[in-house]
PDB file of N, CA, C and O in Angstrom:
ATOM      1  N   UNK Z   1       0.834  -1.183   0.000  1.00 65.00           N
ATOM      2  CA  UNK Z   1       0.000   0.000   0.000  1.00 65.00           C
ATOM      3  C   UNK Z   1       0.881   1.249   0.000  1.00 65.00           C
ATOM      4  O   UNK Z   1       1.562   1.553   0.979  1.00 65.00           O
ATOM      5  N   UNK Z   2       0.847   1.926  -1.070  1.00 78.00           N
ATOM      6  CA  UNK Z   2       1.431   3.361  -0.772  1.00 78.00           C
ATOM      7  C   UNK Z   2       0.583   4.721  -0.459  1.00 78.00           C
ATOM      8  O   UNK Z   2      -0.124   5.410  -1.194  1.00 78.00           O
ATOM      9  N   UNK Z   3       0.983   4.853   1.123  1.00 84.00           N
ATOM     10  CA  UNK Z   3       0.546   5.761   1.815  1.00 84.00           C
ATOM     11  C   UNK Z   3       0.739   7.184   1.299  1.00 84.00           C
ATOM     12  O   UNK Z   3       1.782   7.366   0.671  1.00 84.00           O
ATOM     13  N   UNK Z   4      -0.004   8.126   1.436  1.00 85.00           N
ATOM     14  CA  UNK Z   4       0.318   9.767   0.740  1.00 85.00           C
ATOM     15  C   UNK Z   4       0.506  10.266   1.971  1.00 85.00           C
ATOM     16  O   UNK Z   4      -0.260   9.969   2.888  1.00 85.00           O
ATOM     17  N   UNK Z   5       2.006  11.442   2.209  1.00 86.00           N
ATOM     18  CA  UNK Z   5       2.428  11.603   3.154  1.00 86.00           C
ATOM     19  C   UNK Z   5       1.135  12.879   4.055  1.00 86.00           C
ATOM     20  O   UNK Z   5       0.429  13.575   3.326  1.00 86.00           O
ATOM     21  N   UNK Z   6       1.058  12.954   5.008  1.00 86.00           N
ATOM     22  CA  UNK Z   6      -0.067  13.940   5.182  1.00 86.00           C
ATOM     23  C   UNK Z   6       0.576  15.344   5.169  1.00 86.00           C
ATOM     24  O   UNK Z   6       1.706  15.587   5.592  1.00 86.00           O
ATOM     25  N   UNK Z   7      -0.436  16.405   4.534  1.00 88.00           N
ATOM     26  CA  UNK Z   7       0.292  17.576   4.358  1.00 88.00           C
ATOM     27  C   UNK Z   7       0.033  18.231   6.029  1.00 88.00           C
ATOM     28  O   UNK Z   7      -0.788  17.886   6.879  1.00 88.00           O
ATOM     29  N   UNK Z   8       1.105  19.307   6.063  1.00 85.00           N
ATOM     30  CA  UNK Z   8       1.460  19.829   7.226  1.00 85.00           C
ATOM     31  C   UNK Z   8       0.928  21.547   7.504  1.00 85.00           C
ATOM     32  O   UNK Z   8      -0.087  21.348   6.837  1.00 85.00           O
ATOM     33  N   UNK Z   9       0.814  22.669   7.823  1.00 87.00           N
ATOM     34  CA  UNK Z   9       0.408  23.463   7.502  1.00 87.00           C
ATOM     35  C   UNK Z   9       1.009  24.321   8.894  1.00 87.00           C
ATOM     36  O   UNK Z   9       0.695  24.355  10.084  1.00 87.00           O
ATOM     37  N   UNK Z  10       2.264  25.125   7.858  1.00 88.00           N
ATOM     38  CA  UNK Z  10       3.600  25.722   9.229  1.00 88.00           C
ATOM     39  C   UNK Z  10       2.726  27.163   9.282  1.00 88.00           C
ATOM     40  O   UNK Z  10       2.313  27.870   8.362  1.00 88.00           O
ATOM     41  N   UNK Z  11       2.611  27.312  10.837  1.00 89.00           N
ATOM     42  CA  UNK Z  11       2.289  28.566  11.341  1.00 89.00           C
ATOM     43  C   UNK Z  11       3.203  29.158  12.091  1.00 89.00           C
ATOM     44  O   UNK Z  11       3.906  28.431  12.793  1.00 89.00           O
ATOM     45  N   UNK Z  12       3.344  30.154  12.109  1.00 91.00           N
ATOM     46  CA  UNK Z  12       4.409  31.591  12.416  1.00 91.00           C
ATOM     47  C   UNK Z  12       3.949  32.064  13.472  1.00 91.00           C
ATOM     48  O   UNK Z  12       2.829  32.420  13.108  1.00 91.00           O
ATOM     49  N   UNK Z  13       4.080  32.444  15.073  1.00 89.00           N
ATOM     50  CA  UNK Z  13       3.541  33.640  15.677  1.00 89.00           C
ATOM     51  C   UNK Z  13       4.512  33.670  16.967  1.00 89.00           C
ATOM     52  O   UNK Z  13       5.282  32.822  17.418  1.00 89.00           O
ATOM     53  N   UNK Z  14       4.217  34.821  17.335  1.00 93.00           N
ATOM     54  CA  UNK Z  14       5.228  35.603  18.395  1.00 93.00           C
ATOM     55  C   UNK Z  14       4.393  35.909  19.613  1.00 93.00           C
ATOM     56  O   UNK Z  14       3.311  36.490  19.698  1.00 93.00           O
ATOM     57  N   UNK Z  15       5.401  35.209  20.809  1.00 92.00           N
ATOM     58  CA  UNK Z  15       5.114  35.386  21.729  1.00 92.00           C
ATOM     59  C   UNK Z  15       5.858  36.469  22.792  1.00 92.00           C
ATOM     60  O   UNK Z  15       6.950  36.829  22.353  1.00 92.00           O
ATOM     61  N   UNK Z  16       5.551  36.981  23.914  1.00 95.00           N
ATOM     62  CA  UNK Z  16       5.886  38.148  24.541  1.00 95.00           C
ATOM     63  C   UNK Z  16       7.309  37.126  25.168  1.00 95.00           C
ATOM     64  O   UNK Z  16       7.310  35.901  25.050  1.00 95.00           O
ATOM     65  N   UNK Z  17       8.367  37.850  25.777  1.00 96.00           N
ATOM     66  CA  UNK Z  17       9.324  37.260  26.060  1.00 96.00           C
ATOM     67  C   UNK Z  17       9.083  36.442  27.082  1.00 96.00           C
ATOM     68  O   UNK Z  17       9.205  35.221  26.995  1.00 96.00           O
ATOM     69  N   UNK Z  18       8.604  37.259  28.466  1.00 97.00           N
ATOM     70  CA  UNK Z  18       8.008  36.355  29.670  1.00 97.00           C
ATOM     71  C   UNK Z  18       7.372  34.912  29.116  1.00 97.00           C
ATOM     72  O   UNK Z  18       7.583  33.814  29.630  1.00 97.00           O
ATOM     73  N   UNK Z  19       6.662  35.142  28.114  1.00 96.00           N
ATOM     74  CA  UNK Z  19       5.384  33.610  28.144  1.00 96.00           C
ATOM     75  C   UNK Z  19       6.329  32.590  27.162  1.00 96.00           C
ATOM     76  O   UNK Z  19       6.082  31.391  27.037  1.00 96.00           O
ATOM     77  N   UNK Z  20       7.925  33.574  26.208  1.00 95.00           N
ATOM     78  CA  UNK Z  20       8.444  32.636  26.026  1.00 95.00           C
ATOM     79  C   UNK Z  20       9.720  31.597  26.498  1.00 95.00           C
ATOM     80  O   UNK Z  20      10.281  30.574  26.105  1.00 95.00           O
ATOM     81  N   UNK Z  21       9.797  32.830  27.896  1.00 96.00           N
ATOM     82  CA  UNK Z  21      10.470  31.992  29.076  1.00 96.00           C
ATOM     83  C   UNK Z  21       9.798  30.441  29.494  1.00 96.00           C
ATOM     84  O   UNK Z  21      10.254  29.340  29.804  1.00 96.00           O
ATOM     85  N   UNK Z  22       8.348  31.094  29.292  1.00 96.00           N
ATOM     86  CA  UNK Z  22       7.672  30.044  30.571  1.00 96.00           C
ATOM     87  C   UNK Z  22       7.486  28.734  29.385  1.00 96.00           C
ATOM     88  O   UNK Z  22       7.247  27.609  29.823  1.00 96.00           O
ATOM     89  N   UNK Z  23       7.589  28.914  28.142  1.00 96.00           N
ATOM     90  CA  UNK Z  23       7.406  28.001  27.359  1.00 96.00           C
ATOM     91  C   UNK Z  23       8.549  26.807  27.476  1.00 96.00           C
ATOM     92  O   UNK Z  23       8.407  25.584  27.500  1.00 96.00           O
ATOM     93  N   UNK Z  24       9.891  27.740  27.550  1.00 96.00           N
ATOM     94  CA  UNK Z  24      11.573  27.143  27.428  1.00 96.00           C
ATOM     95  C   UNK Z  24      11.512  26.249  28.478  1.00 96.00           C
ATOM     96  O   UNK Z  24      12.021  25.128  28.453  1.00 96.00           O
ATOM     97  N   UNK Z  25      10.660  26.909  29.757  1.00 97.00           N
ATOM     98  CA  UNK Z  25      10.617  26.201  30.929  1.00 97.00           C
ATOM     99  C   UNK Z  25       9.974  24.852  31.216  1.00 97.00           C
ATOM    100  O   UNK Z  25      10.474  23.934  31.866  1.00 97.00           O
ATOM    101  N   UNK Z  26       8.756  24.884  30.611  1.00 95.00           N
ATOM    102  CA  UNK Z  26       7.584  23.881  30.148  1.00 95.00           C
ATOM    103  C   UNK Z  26       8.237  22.842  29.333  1.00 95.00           C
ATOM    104  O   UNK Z  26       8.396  21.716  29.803  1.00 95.00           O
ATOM    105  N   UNK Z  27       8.699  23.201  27.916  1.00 96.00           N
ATOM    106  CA  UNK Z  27       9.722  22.200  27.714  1.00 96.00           C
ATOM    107  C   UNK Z  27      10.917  21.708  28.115  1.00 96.00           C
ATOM    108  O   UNK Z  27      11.396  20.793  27.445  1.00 96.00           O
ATOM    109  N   UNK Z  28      11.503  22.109  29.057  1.00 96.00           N
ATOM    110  CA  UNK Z  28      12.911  21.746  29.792  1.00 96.00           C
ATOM    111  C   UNK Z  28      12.340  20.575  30.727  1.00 96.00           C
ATOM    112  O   UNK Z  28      12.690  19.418  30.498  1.00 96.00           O
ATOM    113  N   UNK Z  29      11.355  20.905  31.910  1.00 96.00           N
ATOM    114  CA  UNK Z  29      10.534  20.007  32.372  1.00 96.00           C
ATOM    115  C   UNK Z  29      10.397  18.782  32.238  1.00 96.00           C
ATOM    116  O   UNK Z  29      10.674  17.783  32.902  1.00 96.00           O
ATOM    117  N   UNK Z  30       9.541  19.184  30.493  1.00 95.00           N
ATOM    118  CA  UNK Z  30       9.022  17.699  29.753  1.00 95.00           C
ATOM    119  C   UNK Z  30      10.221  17.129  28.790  1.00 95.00           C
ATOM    120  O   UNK Z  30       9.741  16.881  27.684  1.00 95.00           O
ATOM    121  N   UNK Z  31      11.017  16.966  28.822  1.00 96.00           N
ATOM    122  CA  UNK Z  31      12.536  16.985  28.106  1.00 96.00           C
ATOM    123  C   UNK Z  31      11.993  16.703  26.715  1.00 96.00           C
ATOM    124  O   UNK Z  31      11.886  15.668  26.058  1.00 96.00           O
ATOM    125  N   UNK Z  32      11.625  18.235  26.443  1.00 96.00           N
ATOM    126  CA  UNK Z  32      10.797  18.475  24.865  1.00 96.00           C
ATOM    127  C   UNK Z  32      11.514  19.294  24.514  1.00 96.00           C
ATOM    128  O   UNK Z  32      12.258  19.855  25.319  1.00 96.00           O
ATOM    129  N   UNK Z  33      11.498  19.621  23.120  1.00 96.00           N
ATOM    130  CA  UNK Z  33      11.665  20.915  22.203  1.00 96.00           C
ATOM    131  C   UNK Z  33      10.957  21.950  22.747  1.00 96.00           C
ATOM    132  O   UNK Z  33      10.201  21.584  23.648  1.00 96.00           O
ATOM    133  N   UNK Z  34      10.946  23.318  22.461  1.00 95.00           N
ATOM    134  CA  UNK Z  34       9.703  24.428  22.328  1.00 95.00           C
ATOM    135  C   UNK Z  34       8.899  23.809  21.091  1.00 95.00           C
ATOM    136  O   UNK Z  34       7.733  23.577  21.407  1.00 95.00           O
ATOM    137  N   UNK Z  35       9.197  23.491  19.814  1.00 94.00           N
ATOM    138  CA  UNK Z  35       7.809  23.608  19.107  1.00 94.00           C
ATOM    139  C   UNK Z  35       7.128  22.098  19.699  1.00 94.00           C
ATOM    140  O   UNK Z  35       5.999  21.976  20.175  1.00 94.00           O
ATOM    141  N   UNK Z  36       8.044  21.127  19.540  1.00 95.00           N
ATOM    142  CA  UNK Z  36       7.623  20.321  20.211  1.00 95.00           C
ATOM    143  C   UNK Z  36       5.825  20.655  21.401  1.00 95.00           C
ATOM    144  O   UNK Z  36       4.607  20.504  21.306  1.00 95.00           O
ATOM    145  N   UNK Z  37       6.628  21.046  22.160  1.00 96.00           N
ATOM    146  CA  UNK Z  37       5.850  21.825  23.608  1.00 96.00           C
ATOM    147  C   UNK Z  37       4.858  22.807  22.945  1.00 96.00           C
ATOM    148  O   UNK Z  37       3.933  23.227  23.641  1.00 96.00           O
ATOM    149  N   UNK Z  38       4.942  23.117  21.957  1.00 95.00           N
ATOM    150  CA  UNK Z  38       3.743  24.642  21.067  1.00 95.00           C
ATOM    151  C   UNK Z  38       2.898  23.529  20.959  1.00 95.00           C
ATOM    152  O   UNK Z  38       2.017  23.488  21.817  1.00 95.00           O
ATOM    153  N   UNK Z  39       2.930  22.221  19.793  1.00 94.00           N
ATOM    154  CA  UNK Z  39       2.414  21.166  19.147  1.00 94.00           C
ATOM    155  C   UNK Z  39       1.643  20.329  20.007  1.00 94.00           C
ATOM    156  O   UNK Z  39       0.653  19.689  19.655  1.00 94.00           O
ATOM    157  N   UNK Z  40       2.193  20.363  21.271  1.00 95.00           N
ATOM    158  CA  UNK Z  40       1.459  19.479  22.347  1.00 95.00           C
ATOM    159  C   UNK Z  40       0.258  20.214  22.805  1.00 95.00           C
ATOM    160  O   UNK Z  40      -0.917  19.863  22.912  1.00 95.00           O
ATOM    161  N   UNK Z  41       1.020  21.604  23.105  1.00 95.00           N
ATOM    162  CA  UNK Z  41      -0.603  22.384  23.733  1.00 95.00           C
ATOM    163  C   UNK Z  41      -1.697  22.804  22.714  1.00 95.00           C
ATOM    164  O   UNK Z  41      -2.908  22.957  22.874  1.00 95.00           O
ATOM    165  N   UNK Z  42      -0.676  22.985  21.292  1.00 94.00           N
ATOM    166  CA  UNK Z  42      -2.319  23.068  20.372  1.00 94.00           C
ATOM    167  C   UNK Z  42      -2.817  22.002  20.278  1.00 94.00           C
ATOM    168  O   UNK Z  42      -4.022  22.110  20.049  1.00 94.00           O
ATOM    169  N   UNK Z  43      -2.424  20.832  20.354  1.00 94.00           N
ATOM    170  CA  UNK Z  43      -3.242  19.558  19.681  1.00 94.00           C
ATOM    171  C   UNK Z  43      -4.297  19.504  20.851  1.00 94.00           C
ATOM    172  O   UNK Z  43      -5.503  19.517  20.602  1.00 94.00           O
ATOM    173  N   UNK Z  44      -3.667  19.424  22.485  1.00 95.00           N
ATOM    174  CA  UNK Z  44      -4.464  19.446  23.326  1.00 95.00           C
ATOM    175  C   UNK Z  44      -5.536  20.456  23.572  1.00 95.00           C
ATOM    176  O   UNK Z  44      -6.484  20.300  24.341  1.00 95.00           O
ATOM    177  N   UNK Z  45      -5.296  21.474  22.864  1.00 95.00           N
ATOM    178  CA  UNK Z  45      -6.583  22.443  23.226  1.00 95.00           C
ATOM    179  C   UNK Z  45      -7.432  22.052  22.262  1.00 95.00           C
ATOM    180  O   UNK Z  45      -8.597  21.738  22.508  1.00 95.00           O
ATOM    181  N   UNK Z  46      -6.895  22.039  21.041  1.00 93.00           N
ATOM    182  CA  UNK Z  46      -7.916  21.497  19.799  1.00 93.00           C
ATOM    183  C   UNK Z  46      -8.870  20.396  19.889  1.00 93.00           C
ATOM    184  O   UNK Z  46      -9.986  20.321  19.374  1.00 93.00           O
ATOM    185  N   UNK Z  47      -7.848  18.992  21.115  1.00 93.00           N
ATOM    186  CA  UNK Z  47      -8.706  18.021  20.976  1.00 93.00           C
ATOM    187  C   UNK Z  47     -10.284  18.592  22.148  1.00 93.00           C
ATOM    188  O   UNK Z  47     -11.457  18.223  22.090  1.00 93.00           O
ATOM    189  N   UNK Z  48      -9.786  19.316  22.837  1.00 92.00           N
ATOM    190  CA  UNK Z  48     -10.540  19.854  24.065  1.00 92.00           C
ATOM    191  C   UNK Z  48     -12.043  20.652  23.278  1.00 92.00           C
ATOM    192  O   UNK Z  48     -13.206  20.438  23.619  1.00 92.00           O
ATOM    193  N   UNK Z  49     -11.562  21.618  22.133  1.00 91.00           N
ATOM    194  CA  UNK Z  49     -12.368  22.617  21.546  1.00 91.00           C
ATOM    195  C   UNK Z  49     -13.811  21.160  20.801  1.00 91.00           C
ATOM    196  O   UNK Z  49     -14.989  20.975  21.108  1.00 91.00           O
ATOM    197  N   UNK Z  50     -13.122  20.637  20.047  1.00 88.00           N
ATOM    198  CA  UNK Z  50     -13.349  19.568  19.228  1.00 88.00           C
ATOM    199  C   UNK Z  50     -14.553  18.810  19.628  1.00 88.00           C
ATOM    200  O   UNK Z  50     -15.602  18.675  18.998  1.00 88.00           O
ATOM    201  N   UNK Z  51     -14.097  18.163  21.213  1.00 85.00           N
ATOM    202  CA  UNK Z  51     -14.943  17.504  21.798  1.00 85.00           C
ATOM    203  C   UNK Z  51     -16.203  18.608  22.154  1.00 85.00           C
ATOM    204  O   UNK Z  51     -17.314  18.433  21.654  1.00 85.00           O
ATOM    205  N   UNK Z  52     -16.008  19.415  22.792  1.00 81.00           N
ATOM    206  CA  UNK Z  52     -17.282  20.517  23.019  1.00 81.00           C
ATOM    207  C   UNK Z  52     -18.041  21.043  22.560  1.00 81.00           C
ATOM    208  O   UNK Z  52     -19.106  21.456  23.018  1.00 81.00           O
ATOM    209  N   UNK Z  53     -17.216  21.174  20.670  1.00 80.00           N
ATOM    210  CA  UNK Z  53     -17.847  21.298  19.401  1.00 80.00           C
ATOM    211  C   UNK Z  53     -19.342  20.100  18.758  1.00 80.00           C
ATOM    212  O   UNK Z  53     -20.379  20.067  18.096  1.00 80.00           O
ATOM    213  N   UNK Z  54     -18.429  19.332  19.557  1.00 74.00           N
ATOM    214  CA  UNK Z  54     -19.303  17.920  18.639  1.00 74.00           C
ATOM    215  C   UNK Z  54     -20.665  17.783  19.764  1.00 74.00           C
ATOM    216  O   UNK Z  54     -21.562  17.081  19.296  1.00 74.00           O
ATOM    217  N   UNK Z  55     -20.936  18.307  21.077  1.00 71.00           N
ATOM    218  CA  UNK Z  55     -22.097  17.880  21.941  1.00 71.00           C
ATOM    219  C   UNK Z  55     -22.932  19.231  22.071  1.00 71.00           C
ATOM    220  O   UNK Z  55     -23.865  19.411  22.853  1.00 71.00           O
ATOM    221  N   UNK Z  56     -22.328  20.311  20.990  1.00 66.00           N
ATOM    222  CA  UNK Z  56     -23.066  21.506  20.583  1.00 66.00           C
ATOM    223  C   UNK Z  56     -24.120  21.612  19.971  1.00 66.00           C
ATOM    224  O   UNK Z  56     -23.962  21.399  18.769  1.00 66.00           O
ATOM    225  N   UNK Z  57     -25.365  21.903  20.324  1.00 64.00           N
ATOM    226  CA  UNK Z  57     -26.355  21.874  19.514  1.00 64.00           C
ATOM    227  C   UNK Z  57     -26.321  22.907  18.378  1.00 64.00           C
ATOM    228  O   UNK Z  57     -25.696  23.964  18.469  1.00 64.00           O
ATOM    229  N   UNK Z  58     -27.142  22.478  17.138  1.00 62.00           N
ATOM    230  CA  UNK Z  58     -26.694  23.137  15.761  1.00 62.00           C
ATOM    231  C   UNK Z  58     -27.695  24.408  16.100  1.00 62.00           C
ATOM    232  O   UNK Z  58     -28.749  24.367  16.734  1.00 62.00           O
ATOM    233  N   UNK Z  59     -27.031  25.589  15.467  1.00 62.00           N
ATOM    234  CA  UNK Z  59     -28.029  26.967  15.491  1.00 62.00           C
ATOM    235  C   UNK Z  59     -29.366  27.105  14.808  1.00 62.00           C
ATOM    236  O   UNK Z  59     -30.405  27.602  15.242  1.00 62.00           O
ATOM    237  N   UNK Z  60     -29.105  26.551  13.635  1.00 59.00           N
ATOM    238  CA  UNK Z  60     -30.439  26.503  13.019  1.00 59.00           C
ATOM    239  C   UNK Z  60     -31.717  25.617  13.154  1.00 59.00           C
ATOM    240  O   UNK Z  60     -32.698  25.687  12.414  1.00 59.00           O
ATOM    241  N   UNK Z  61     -31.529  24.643  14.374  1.00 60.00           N
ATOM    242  CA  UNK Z  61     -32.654  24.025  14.527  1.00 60.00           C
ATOM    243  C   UNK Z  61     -33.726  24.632  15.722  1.00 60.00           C
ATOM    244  O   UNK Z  61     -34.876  24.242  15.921  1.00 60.00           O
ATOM    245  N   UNK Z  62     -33.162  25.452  16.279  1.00 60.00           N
ATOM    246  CA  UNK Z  62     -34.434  26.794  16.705  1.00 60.00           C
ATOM    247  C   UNK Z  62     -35.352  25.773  18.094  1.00 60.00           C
ATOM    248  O   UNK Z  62     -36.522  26.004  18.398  1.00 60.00           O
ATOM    249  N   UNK Z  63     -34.729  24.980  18.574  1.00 58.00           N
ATOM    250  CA  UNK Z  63     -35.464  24.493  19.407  1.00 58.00           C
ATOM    251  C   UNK Z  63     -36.716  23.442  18.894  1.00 58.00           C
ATOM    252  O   UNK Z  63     -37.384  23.067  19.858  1.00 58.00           O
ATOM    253  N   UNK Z  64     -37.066  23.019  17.893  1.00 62.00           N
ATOM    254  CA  UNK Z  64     -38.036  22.290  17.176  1.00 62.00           C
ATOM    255  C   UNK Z  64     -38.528  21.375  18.277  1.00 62.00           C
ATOM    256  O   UNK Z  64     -39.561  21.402  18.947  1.00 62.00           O
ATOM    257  N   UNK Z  65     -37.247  20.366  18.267  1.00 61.00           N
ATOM    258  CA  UNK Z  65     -37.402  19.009  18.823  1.00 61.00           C
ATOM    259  C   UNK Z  65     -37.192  19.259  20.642  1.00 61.00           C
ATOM    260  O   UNK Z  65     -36.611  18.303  21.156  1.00 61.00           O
ATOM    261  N   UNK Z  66     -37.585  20.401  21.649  1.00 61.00           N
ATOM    262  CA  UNK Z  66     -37.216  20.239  22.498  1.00 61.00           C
ATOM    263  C   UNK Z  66     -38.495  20.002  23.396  1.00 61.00           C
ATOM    264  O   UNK Z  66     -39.508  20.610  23.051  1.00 61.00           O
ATOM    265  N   UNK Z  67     -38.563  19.207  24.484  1.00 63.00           N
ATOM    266  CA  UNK Z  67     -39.555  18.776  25.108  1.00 63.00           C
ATOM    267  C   UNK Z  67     -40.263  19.877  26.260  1.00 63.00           C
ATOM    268  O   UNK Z  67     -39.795  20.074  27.382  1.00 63.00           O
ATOM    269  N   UNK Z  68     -41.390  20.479  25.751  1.00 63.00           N
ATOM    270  CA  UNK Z  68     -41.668  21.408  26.644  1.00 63.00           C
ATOM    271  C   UNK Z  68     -42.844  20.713  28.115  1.00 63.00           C
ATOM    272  O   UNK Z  68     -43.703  19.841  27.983  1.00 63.00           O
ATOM    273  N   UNK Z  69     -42.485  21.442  29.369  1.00 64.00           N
ATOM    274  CA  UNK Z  69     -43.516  20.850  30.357  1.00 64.00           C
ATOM    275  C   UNK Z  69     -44.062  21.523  30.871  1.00 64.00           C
ATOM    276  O   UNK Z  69     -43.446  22.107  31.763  1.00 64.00           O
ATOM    277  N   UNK Z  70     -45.607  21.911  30.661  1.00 66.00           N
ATOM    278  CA  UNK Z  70     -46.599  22.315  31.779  1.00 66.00           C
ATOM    279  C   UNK Z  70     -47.143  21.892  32.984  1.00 66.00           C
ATOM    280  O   UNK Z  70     -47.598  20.769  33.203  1.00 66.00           O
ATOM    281  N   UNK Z  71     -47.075  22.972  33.884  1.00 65.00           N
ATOM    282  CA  UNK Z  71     -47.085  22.497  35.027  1.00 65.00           C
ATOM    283  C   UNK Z  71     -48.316  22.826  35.024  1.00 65.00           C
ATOM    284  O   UNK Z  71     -49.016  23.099  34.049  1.00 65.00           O
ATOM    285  N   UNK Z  72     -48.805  22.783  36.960  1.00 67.00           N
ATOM    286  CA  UNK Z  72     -50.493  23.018  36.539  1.00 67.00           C
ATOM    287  C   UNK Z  72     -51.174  24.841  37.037  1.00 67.00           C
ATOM    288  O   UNK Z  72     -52.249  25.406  37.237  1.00 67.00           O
ATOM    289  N   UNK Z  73     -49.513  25.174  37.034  1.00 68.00           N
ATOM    290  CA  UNK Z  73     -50.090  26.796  37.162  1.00 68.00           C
ATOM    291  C   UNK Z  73     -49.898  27.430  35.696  1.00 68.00           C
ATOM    292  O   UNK Z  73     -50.122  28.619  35.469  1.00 68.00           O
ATOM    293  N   UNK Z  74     -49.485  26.565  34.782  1.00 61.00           N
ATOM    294  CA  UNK Z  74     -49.996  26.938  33.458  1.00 61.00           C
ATOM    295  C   UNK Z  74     -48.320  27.733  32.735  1.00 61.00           C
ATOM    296  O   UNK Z  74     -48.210  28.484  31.765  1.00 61.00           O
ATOM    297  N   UNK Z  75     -47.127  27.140  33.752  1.00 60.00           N
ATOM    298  CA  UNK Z  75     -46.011  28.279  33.127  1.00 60.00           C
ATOM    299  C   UNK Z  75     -45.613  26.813  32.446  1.00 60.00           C
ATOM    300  O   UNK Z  75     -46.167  25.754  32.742  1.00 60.00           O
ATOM    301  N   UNK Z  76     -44.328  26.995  31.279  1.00 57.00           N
ATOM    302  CA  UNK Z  76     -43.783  26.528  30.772  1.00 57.00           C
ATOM    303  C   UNK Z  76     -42.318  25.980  31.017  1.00 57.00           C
ATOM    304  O   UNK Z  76     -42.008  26.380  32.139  1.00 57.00           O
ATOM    305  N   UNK Z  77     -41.386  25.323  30.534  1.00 60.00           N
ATOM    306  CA  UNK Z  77     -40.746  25.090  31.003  1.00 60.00           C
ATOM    307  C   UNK Z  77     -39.601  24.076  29.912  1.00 60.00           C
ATOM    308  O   UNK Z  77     -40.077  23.090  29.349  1.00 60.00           O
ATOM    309  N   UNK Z  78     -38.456  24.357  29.758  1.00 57.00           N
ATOM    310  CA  UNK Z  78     -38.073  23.620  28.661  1.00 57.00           C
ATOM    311  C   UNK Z  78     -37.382  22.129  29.895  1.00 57.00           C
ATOM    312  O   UNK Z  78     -37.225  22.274  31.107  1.00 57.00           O
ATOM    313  N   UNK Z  79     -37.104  20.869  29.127  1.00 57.00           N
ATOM    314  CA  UNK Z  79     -36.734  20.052  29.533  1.00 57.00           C
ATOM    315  C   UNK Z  79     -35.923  19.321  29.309  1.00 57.00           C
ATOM    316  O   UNK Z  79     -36.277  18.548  28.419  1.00 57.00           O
ATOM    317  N   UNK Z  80     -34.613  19.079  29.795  1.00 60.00           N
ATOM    318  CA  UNK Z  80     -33.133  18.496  29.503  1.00 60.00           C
ATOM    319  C   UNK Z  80     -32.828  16.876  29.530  1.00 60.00           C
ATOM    320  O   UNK Z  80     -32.846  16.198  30.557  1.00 60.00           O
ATOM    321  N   UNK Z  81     -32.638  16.549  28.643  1.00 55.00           N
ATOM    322  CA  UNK Z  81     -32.547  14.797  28.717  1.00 55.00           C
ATOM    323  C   UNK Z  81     -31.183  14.847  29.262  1.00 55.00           C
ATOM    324  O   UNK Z  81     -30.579  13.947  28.678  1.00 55.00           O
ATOM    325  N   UNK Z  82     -30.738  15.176  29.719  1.00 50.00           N
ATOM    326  CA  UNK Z  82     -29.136  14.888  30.000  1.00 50.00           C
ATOM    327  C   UNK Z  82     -29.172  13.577  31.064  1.00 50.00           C
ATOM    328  O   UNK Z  82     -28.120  13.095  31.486  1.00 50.00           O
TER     329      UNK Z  82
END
């Protein structure tokens, strides 16, 4: 099977000196590189964003399907399957 290598997509950005102390530090720690240590915390925030993304309800469905409950003083009340 010949695999296609996956493309990569290099980003550039600058950090204040202090936060790139604390980075040097973070990787010294974890006996990492700095980008190394950049690569770890984006993947980890991404996988974090990702997951929170996916149990997001979509905007355009406006509440359709949500289970409403009357009580018997006549107020309303939406209702959470969680």
């Amino acid at each position: 099977m010949n695999r296609k290598p996956t493309k990569k997509k290099k980003i550039t950005f600058t950090l204040p000196e202090r936060e790139g102390e604390v980075l040097s530090l973070y990787a010294k720690e974890n006996g990492i590189s700095r980008p190394a240590a950049v690569r770890r915390m984006v993947r980890a925030a991404l996988h974090q964003y990702s997951s929170a993304l996916s149990h997001a309800e979509p905007r355009n469905q406006l509440g359709l399907f949500d289970v409403v409950q009357i009580d018997i003083f006549n107020s309303t009340s939406k209702v959470n399957d969680n």
